[in-house]
PDB file of C-alpha atoms and ligand atoms in Angstrom:
ATOM      1  CA  MET A 141     152.203   5.736  61.479  1.00 89.00           C
ATOM      2  CA  ARG A 142     148.672   3.946  61.158  1.00 96.00           C
ATOM      3  CA  SER A 143     149.276   0.328  60.542  1.00 98.00           C
ATOM      4  CA  GLU A 144     146.632  -1.182  57.692  1.00 98.00           C
ATOM      5  CA  TYR A 145     145.226  -4.255  57.725  1.00 98.00           C
ATOM      6  CA  LYS A 146     143.574  -4.635  54.458  1.00 98.00           C
ATOM      7  CA  PHE A 147     141.110  -7.870  53.508  1.00 98.00           C
ATOM      8  CA  SER A 148     139.315  -8.585  50.403  1.00 98.00           C
ATOM      9  CA  GLU A 149     136.292  -9.717  52.533  1.00 98.00           C
ATOM     10  CA  ILE A 150     136.292 -10.001  55.799  1.00 98.00           C
ATOM     11  CA  THR A 151     133.204 -10.486  58.945  1.00 98.00           C
ATOM     12  CA  SER A 152     133.581  -7.018  60.064  1.00 98.00           C
ATOM     13  CA  THR A 153     135.970  -4.364  59.428  1.00 98.00           C
ATOM     14  CA  GLN A 154     134.840  -3.785  63.525  1.00 98.00           C
ATOM     15  CA  ASP A 155     134.606  -6.830  64.723  1.00 98.00           C
ATOM     16  CA  TYR A 156     138.186  -7.349  64.135  1.00 98.00           C
ATOM     17  CA  ALA A 157     139.484  -3.778  64.947  1.00 98.00           C
ATOM     18  CA  LYS A 158     138.140  -4.781  68.691  1.00 98.00           C
ATOM     19  CA  SER A 159     139.867  -8.232  68.755  1.00 98.00           C
ATOM     20  CA  LYS A 160     143.251  -6.288  67.313  1.00 98.00           C
ATOM     21  CA  ILE A 161     142.480  -3.548  70.566  1.00 98.00           C
ATOM     22  CA  LEU A 162     141.517  -6.911  72.944  1.00 97.00           C
ATOM     23  CA  SER A 163     144.956  -8.194  71.751  1.00 97.00           C
ATOM     24  CA  GLY A 164     147.097  -5.136  72.324  1.00 96.00           C
ATOM     25  CA  ASP A 165     147.677  -3.723  69.415  1.00 97.00           C
ATOM     26  CA  LYS A 166     146.611   0.609  68.836  1.00 97.00           C
ATOM     27  CA  ASN A 167     146.915   3.186  66.049  1.00 98.00           C
ATOM     28  CA  PHE A 168     145.935   0.617  62.447  1.00 98.00           C
ATOM     29  CA  LEU A 169     142.791   0.729  60.328  1.00 98.00           C
ATOM     30  CA  VAL A 170     140.829  -2.136  59.181  1.00 98.00           C
ATOM     31  CA  LEU A 171     139.654  -1.807  55.517  1.00 98.00           C
ATOM     32  CA  SER A 172     137.517  -4.379  53.198  1.00 98.00           C
ATOM     33  CA  ASP A 173     136.551  -4.461  50.287  1.00 98.00           C
ATOM     34  CA  TYR A 174     133.377  -7.124  51.027  1.00 96.00           C
ATOM     35  CA  GLN A 175     131.514  -7.390  54.549  1.00 98.00           C
ATOM     36  CA  THR A 176     129.742 -10.228  55.362  1.00 97.00           C
ATOM     37  CA  ASP A 177     128.421  -9.917  57.910  1.00 97.00           C
ATOM     38  CA  GLY A 178     128.933  -5.871  59.040  1.00 97.00           C
ATOM     39  CA  ARG A 179     127.364  -4.850  61.184  1.00 96.00           C
ATOM     40  CA  GLY A 180     124.622  -1.004  62.365  1.00 94.00           C
ATOM     41  CA  ARG A 181     124.133   0.926  65.781  1.00 89.00           C
ATOM     42  CA  SER A 182     122.016  -0.862  68.050  1.00 85.00           C
ATOM     43  CA  GLY A 183     122.805  -4.721  66.243  1.00 88.00           C
ATOM     44  CA  ARG A 184     121.113  -3.710  63.419  1.00 92.00           C
ATOM     45  CA  ALA A 185     122.940  -5.832  59.792  1.00 94.00           C
ATOM     46  CA  TRP A 186     124.569  -3.091  57.719  1.00 95.00           C
ATOM     47  CA  GLU A 187     124.544  -3.706  54.375  1.00 94.00           C
ATOM     48  CA  SER A 188     128.160  -4.169  52.189  1.00 95.00           C
ATOM     49  CA  THR A 189     128.446  -4.644  49.098  1.00 94.00           C
ATOM     50  CA  ILE A 190     131.628  -4.896  46.502  1.00 95.00           C
ATOM     51  CA  GLY A 191     132.185  -1.188  46.066  1.00 96.00           C
ATOM     52  CA  GLY A 192     131.014   0.934  48.777  1.00 97.00           C
ATOM     53  CA  LEU A 193     133.649   2.231  51.515  1.00 98.00           C
ATOM     54  CA  TRP A 194     134.513   0.013  54.979  1.00 98.00           C
ATOM     55  CA  PHE A 195     136.568   0.938  57.399  1.00 98.00           C
ATOM     56  CA  SER A 196     137.025   1.661  61.223  1.00 98.00           C
ATOM     57  CA  PHE A 197     140.094   2.542  63.096  1.00 98.00           C
ATOM     58  CA  ASP A 198     140.900   3.597  66.674  1.00 98.00           C
ATOM     59  CA  GLU A 199     141.942   6.568  68.466  1.00 95.00           C
ATOM     60  CA  GLU A 200     143.003   7.547  72.770  1.00 92.00           C
ATOM     61  CA  PHE A 201     139.442   7.672  74.612  1.00 88.00           C
ATOM     62  CA  TYR A 202     139.552  11.053  76.418  1.00 77.00           C
ATOM     63  CA  GLU A 203     136.597  12.152  78.393  1.00 69.00           C
ATOM     64  CA  LYS A 204     135.755  14.833  75.413  1.00 62.00           C
ATOM     65  CA  ASN A 205     134.340  12.152  73.790  1.00 59.00           C
ATOM     66  CA  ASN A 206     130.673  12.665  74.340  1.00 68.00           C
ATOM     67  CA  LEU A 207     130.498  14.374  71.467  1.00 90.00           C
ATOM     68  CA  ILE A 208     132.855  11.509  69.115  1.00 92.00           C
ATOM     69  CA  THR A 209     130.473  10.095  67.444  1.00 91.00           C
ATOM     70  CA  LEU A 210     129.016  14.249  65.833  1.00 95.00           C
ATOM     71  CA  SER A 211     132.474  15.073  65.286  1.00 95.00           C
ATOM     72  CA  ILE A 212     133.153  12.523  62.977  1.00 96.00           C
ATOM     73  CA  GLY A 213     130.015  12.617  61.062  1.00 97.00           C
ATOM     74  CA  VAL A 214     131.739  16.170  60.703  1.00 97.00           C
ATOM     75  CA  ALA A 215     134.136  15.022  59.581  1.00 97.00           C
ATOM     76  CA  VAL A 216     133.060  12.835  57.191  1.00 97.00           C
ATOM     77  CA  ARG A 217     130.761  15.144  55.951  1.00 97.00           C
ATOM     78  CA  GLU A 218     133.835  18.225  55.021  1.00 97.00           C
ATOM     79  CA  VAL A 219     136.028  15.511  52.602  1.00 96.00           C
ATOM     80  CA  LEU A 220     132.519  14.306  51.027  1.00 95.00           C
ATOM     81  CA  TYR A 221     130.908  17.607  50.660  1.00 95.00           C
ATOM     82  CA  GLU A 222     135.082  19.918  49.664  1.00 95.00           C
ATOM     83  CA  GLU A 223     136.514  17.044  47.947  1.00 91.00           C
ATOM     84  CA  TYR A 224     133.757  15.683  45.978  1.00 89.00           C
ATOM     85  CA  GLY A 225     130.852  17.871  45.922  1.00 90.00           C
ATOM     86  CA  CYS A 226     128.475  15.811  47.571  1.00 92.00           C
ATOM     87  CA  ASP A 227     126.309  17.887  49.625  1.00 95.00           C
ATOM     88  CA  VAL A 228     125.380  15.330  52.616  1.00 97.00           C
ATOM     89  CA  LYS A 229     124.218  16.099  55.932  1.00 98.00           C
ATOM     90  CA  LEU A 230     124.382  14.489  59.295  1.00 98.00           C
ATOM     91  CA  LYS A 231     121.046  12.995  60.432  1.00 97.00           C
ATOM     92  CA  TRP A 232     120.749  13.095  64.725  1.00 96.00           C
ATOM     93  CA  PRO A 233     123.384  10.996  66.032  1.00 93.00           C
ATOM     94  CA  ASN A 234     125.032   8.539  63.144  1.00 92.00           C
ATOM     95  CA  ASP A 235     123.984   8.675  59.260  1.00 96.00           C
ATOM     96  CA  LEU A 236     124.880  10.181  56.215  1.00 97.00           C
ATOM     97  CA  ILE A 237     122.434  11.168  54.485  1.00 97.00           C
ATOM     98  CA  LEU A 238     122.001  12.959  50.839  1.00 95.00           C
ATOM     99  CA  GLU A 239     118.877  13.565  48.991  1.00 94.00           C
ATOM    100  CA  ASP A 240     117.194  12.755  51.885  1.00 94.00           C
ATOM    101  CA  LYS A 241     118.421   8.410  51.843  1.00 94.00           C
ATOM    102  CA  LYS A 242     120.791   7.058  53.691  1.00 94.00           C
ATOM    103  CA  VAL A 243     124.275   7.313  52.245  1.00 96.00           C
ATOM    104  CA  GLY A 244     126.346   5.621  54.439  1.00 96.00           C
ATOM    105  CA  GLY A 245     126.720   6.001  58.789  1.00 96.00           C
ATOM    106  CA  ILE A 246     128.875   5.765  61.824  1.00 97.00           C
ATOM    107  CA  ILE A 247     129.434   3.370  64.881  1.00 96.00           C
ATOM    108  CA  CYS A 248     131.687   4.319  67.759  1.00 95.00           C
ATOM    109  CA  GLU A 249     132.757   2.090  70.451  1.00 94.00           C
ATOM    110  CA  LYS A 250     134.962   2.166  73.278  1.00 94.00           C
ATOM    111  CA  VAL A 251     137.348  -0.663  73.378  1.00 95.00           C
ATOM    112  CA  ASN A 252     138.889  -0.219  76.224  1.00 94.00           C
ATOM    113  CA  ASP A 253     141.053   2.915  76.117  1.00 93.00           C
ATOM    114  CA  ARG A 254     140.495   3.407  73.146  1.00 95.00           C
ATOM    115  CA  VAL A 255     137.908   4.232  70.308  1.00 95.00           C
ATOM    116  CA  LEU A 256     136.961   2.629  67.425  1.00 97.00           C
ATOM    117  CA  ILE A 257     135.540   3.869  64.977  1.00 97.00           C
ATOM    118  CA  GLY A 258     133.625   2.714  61.976  1.00 98.00           C
ATOM    119  CA  ILE A 259     132.495   4.158  58.961  1.00 98.00           C
ATOM    120  CA  GLY A 260     130.426   2.149  55.762  1.00 98.00           C
ATOM    121  CA  ILE A 261     129.321   4.631  53.021  1.00 97.00           C
ATOM    122  CA  ASN A 262     127.687   3.694  49.861  1.00 96.00           C
ATOM    123  CA  THR A 263     130.159   5.042  47.212  1.00 96.00           C
ATOM    124  CA  ASN A 264     131.138   2.702  43.990  1.00 96.00           C
ATOM    125  CA  ASN A 265     128.553  -0.169  44.805  1.00 94.00           C
ATOM    126  CA  LYS A 266     125.570  -0.710  43.056  1.00 87.00           C
ATOM    127  CA  LYS A 267     122.854  -3.381  44.683  1.00 72.00           C
ATOM    128  CA  LEU A 268     121.305  -1.537  47.650  1.00 79.00           C
ATOM    129  CA  SER A 269     118.157  -3.017  49.454  1.00 82.00           C
ATOM    130  CA  LEU A 270     116.824  -0.094  51.255  1.00 80.00           C
ATOM    131  CA  ASP A 271     114.792   1.785  49.774  1.00 80.00           C
ATOM    132  CA  ASN A 272     115.755   4.906  51.418  1.00 88.00           C
ATOM    133  CA  ALA A 273     119.631   4.280  50.673  1.00 92.00           C
ATOM    134  CA  ILE A 274     121.419   5.574  48.282  1.00 93.00           C
ATOM    135  CA  THR A 275     124.876   5.712  46.572  1.00 93.00           C
ATOM    136  CA  PHE A 276     127.399   7.776  45.156  1.00 90.00           C
ATOM    137  CA  LEU A 277     127.174   6.752  42.281  1.00 91.00           C
ATOM    138  CA  ASN A 278     123.775   6.411  41.841  1.00 87.00           C
ATOM    139  CA  PHE A 279     123.861  10.749  42.977  1.00 87.00           C
ATOM    140  CA  THR A 280     127.232  11.611  40.771  1.00 87.00           C
ATOM    141  CA  GLY A 281     127.636   9.026  37.896  1.00 89.00           C
ATOM    142  CA  LYS A 282     131.190   8.866  38.738  1.00 89.00           C
ATOM    143  CA  THR A 283     132.898   6.113  40.999  1.00 93.00           C
ATOM    144  CA  VAL A 284     134.775   7.229  43.241  1.00 94.00           C
ATOM    145  CA  GLU A 285     138.417   6.035  44.897  1.00 96.00           C
ATOM    146  CA  ASN A 286     137.853   4.660  48.335  1.00 97.00           C
ATOM    147  CA  TYR A 287     141.487   4.378  49.665  1.00 98.00           C
ATOM    148  CA  SER A 288     141.553   7.761  49.295  1.00 96.00           C
ATOM    149  CA  ILE A 289     138.111   9.085  50.479  1.00 97.00           C
ATOM    150  CA  MET A 290     139.431   7.426  53.505  1.00 98.00           C
ATOM    151  CA  LYS A 291     142.937   8.749  53.803  1.00 98.00           C
ATOM    152  CA  SER A 292     140.915  12.287  53.804  1.00 97.00           C
ATOM    153  CA  ILE A 293     138.477  11.326  56.431  1.00 98.00           C
ATOM    154  CA  ILE A 294     140.717   9.467  58.413  1.00 98.00           C
ATOM    155  CA  ASN A 295     142.684  12.304  58.583  1.00 97.00           C
ATOM    156  CA  ARG A 296     140.232  15.063  58.542  1.00 97.00           C
ATOM    157  CA  CYS A 297     138.222  13.150  62.431  1.00 96.00           C
ATOM    158  CA  GLU A 298     142.450  12.376  63.736  1.00 94.00           C
ATOM    159  CA  ASP A 299     141.853  17.175  63.915  1.00 92.00           C
ATOM    160  CA  PHE A 300     137.300  17.160  64.984  1.00 92.00           C
ATOM    161  CA  ILE A 301     138.435  14.563  67.122  1.00 90.00           C
ATOM    162  CA  LYS A 302     140.552  17.811  69.254  1.00 87.00           C
ATOM    163  CA  ALA A 303     138.290  19.699  68.128  1.00 91.00           C
ATOM    164  CA  GLU A 304     136.572  22.458  70.860  1.00 91.00           C
ATOM    165  CA  ASN A 305     132.744  20.940  71.445  1.00 92.00           C
ATOM    166  CA  SER A 306     131.539  24.419  70.584  1.00 94.00           C
ATOM    167  CA  VAL A 307     132.763  24.398  66.648  1.00 95.00           C
ATOM    168  CA  ILE A 308     131.800  21.177  66.448  1.00 95.00           C
ATOM    169  CA  ILE A 309     128.384  21.495  67.656  1.00 96.00           C
ATOM    170  CA  LYS A 310     128.240  24.994  64.844  1.00 97.00           C
ATOM    171  CA  LEU A 311     129.350  22.171  62.413  1.00 97.00           C
ATOM    172  CA  PHE A 312     127.071  19.733  62.763  1.00 97.00           C
ATOM    173  CA  ARG A 313     123.941  22.337  63.316  1.00 97.00           C
ATOM    174  CA  ASN A 314     124.605  24.194  59.678  1.00 97.00           C
ATOM    175  CA  ASN A 315     124.437  20.913  58.853  1.00 97.00           C
ATOM    176  CA  MET A 316     121.642  19.294  59.984  1.00 97.00           C
ATOM    177  CA  ALA A 317     119.595  16.748  58.019  1.00 97.00           C
ATOM    178  CA  TYR A 318     115.465  16.565  58.365  1.00 97.00           C
ATOM    179  CA  LYS A 319     115.853  20.320  60.017  1.00 96.00           C
ATOM    180  CA  GLU A 320     112.074  22.173  60.236  1.00 96.00           C
ATOM    181  CA  ARG A 321     110.928  18.337  59.857  1.00 97.00           C
ATOM    182  CA  GLN A 322     108.296  15.588  61.226  1.00 97.00           C
ATOM    183  CA  CYS A 323     110.392  12.457  61.732  1.00 96.00           C
ATOM    184  CA  PHE A 324     109.647   9.940  64.369  1.00 96.00           C
ATOM    185  CA  ILE A 325     111.250   9.983  67.166  1.00 96.00           C
ATOM    186  CA  SER A 326     112.116   6.271  68.322  1.00 93.00           C
ATOM    187  CA  SER A 327     112.920   6.992  71.495  1.00 93.00           C
ATOM    188  CA  LEU A 328     109.114   9.079  71.759  1.00 93.00           C
ATOM    189  CA  LYS A 329     107.143   6.879  70.394  1.00 93.00           C
ATOM    190  CA  GLN A 330     105.738   9.781  68.201  1.00 95.00           C
ATOM    191  CA  LYS A 331     106.347  12.095  65.753  1.00 95.00           C
ATOM    192  CA  ALA A 332     108.011  15.315  66.221  1.00 96.00           C
ATOM    193  CA  LYS A 333     109.595  18.526  64.739  1.00 96.00           C
ATOM    194  CA  ILE A 334     113.011  18.405  64.235  1.00 97.00           C
ATOM    195  CA  ILE A 335     114.133  21.588  65.031  1.00 97.00           C
ATOM    196  CA  ASP A 336     118.119  21.944  66.322  1.00 97.00           C
ATOM    197  CA  ILE A 337     121.098  20.231  68.941  1.00 97.00           C
ATOM    198  CA  ASP A 338     121.790  21.745  72.252  1.00 95.00           C
ATOM    199  CA  PHE A 339     125.495  22.549  73.645  1.00 93.00           C
ATOM    200  CA  GLU A 340     126.079  19.120  74.669  1.00 92.00           C
ATOM    201  CA  GLY A 341     124.777  17.391  71.562  1.00 94.00           C
ATOM    202  CA  LYS A 342     121.511  16.355  72.485  1.00 95.00           C
ATOM    203  CA  LEU A 343     118.999  16.235  69.747  1.00 96.00           C
ATOM    204  CA  ILE A 344     116.142  18.986  70.745  1.00 97.00           C
ATOM    205  CA  VAL A 345     112.489  18.594  69.021  1.00 97.00           C
ATOM    206  CA  GLU A 346     108.617  19.347  69.166  1.00 97.00           C
ATOM    207  CA  THR A 347     105.903  17.319  70.049  1.00 95.00           C
ATOM    208  CA  ASP A 348     102.191  18.366  70.622  1.00 93.00           C
ATOM    209  CA  LYS A 349     103.280  18.320  73.731  1.00 92.00           C
ATOM    210  CA  GLY A 350     106.593  20.980  74.021  1.00 95.00           C
ATOM    211  CA  ILE A 351     110.168  21.148  73.791  1.00 97.00           C
ATOM    212  CA  LYS A 352     111.946  17.728  73.983  1.00 96.00           C
ATOM    213  CA  GLU A 353     115.302  16.653  73.902  1.00 96.00           C
ATOM    214  CA  ILE A 354     116.185  13.467  73.210  1.00 95.00           C
ATOM    215  CA  ILE A 355     119.556  11.805  73.866  1.00 93.00           C
ATOM    216  CA  SER A 356     119.890   8.763  72.453  1.00 89.00           C
ATOM    217  CA  GLY A 357     117.408   6.453  70.053  1.00 87.00           C
ATOM    218  CA  GLU A 358     116.727   6.913  65.671  1.00 89.00           C
ATOM    219  CA  ILE A 359     114.757   9.583  64.113  1.00 93.00           C
ATOM    220  CA  ASN A 360     113.221   8.940  60.939  1.00 92.00           C
ATOM    221  CA  LEU A 361     111.598  10.886  58.445  1.00 94.00           C
ATOM    222  CA  CYS A 362     107.518  10.632  58.044  1.00 93.00           C
ATOM    223  CA  THR A 363     106.428  11.029  54.529  1.00 76.00           C
TER     224      THR A 363
HETATM  225  C1  BTN B 673     124.793   2.910  61.774  1.00 97.57           C
HETATM  226  O1  BTN B 673     124.491   3.295  60.442  1.00 97.57           O
HETATM  227  O2  BTN B 673     124.269   1.894  62.614  1.00 97.57           O
HETATM  228  C2  BTN B 673     126.319   2.103  61.249  1.00 97.57           C
HETATM  229  C3  BTN B 673     126.704   1.752  59.955  1.00 97.57           C
HETATM  230  C4  BTN B 673     128.577   1.518  60.796  1.00 97.57           C
HETATM  231  C5  BTN B 673     128.873   0.541  59.849  1.00 97.57           C
HETATM  232  C6  BTN B 673     130.545   0.516  58.979  1.00 97.57           C
HETATM  233  S1  BTN B 673     130.905  -0.187  57.775  1.00 97.57           S
HETATM  234  C7  BTN B 673     132.368  -0.364  58.293  1.00 97.57           C
HETATM  235  C8  BTN B 673     132.444  -1.001  59.826  1.00 97.57           C
HETATM  236  N1  BTN B 673     132.096  -2.174  60.252  1.00 97.57           N
HETATM  237  C9  BTN B 673     131.041  -2.936  60.130  1.00 97.57           C
HETATM  238  O3  BTN B 673     130.214  -3.336  60.533  1.00 97.57           O
HETATM  239  N2  BTN B 673     129.963  -1.518  61.094  1.00 97.57           N
HETATM  240  C10 BTN B 673     131.110  -0.672  60.703  1.00 97.57           C
END
């Protein structure tokens, strides 16, 4: 049984969860209505206003976890599509995209023998400072129950973490954002066309000098 730590306000559910693991706790979730210092990948700030879904939870870390971020993305997409009818696409490696805009993000961090998964989804929050972001509320005009989305997502993640790599890769491919479109690839410092992911989860792109494999970095749609 997972313990639940629920807050109306916190600095970051991810930082709180990290401190819990470091003090020997495991098998828990941390949920907050609002984060004053939410963080995304590469140390970026993560806007976390009231109404959105902001939570972190831990799982055992084991070697197959090289595809963990992709597995979590696939799990979140399945829940949002099957239970809420939102055709969320997956932008490699960790973004949740709706109508070409960012509706959420995933961060996975190894802490001792645990993997800490942080998920942020713009559900019922109203104000977004970024132009290229969207909320469920913008999209459907309806509010959703954050706690029940979170529970479904955690259940689905627990299944997908144990799934075969080939299953994860197939589902990610089928729901990949920006396929065949020109994007700016940060690690290449140039534009390229998004082609696919390979069996190890690497991103395959086509540049003016041919096909390249990408192992890290960001992609952004060229307008
Ligand atoms: C990203 O797109 O860079 C990942 C964003 C992850 C944000 C979530 S919100 C809940 C958890 N707490 C944090 O401070 N960050 C993650």
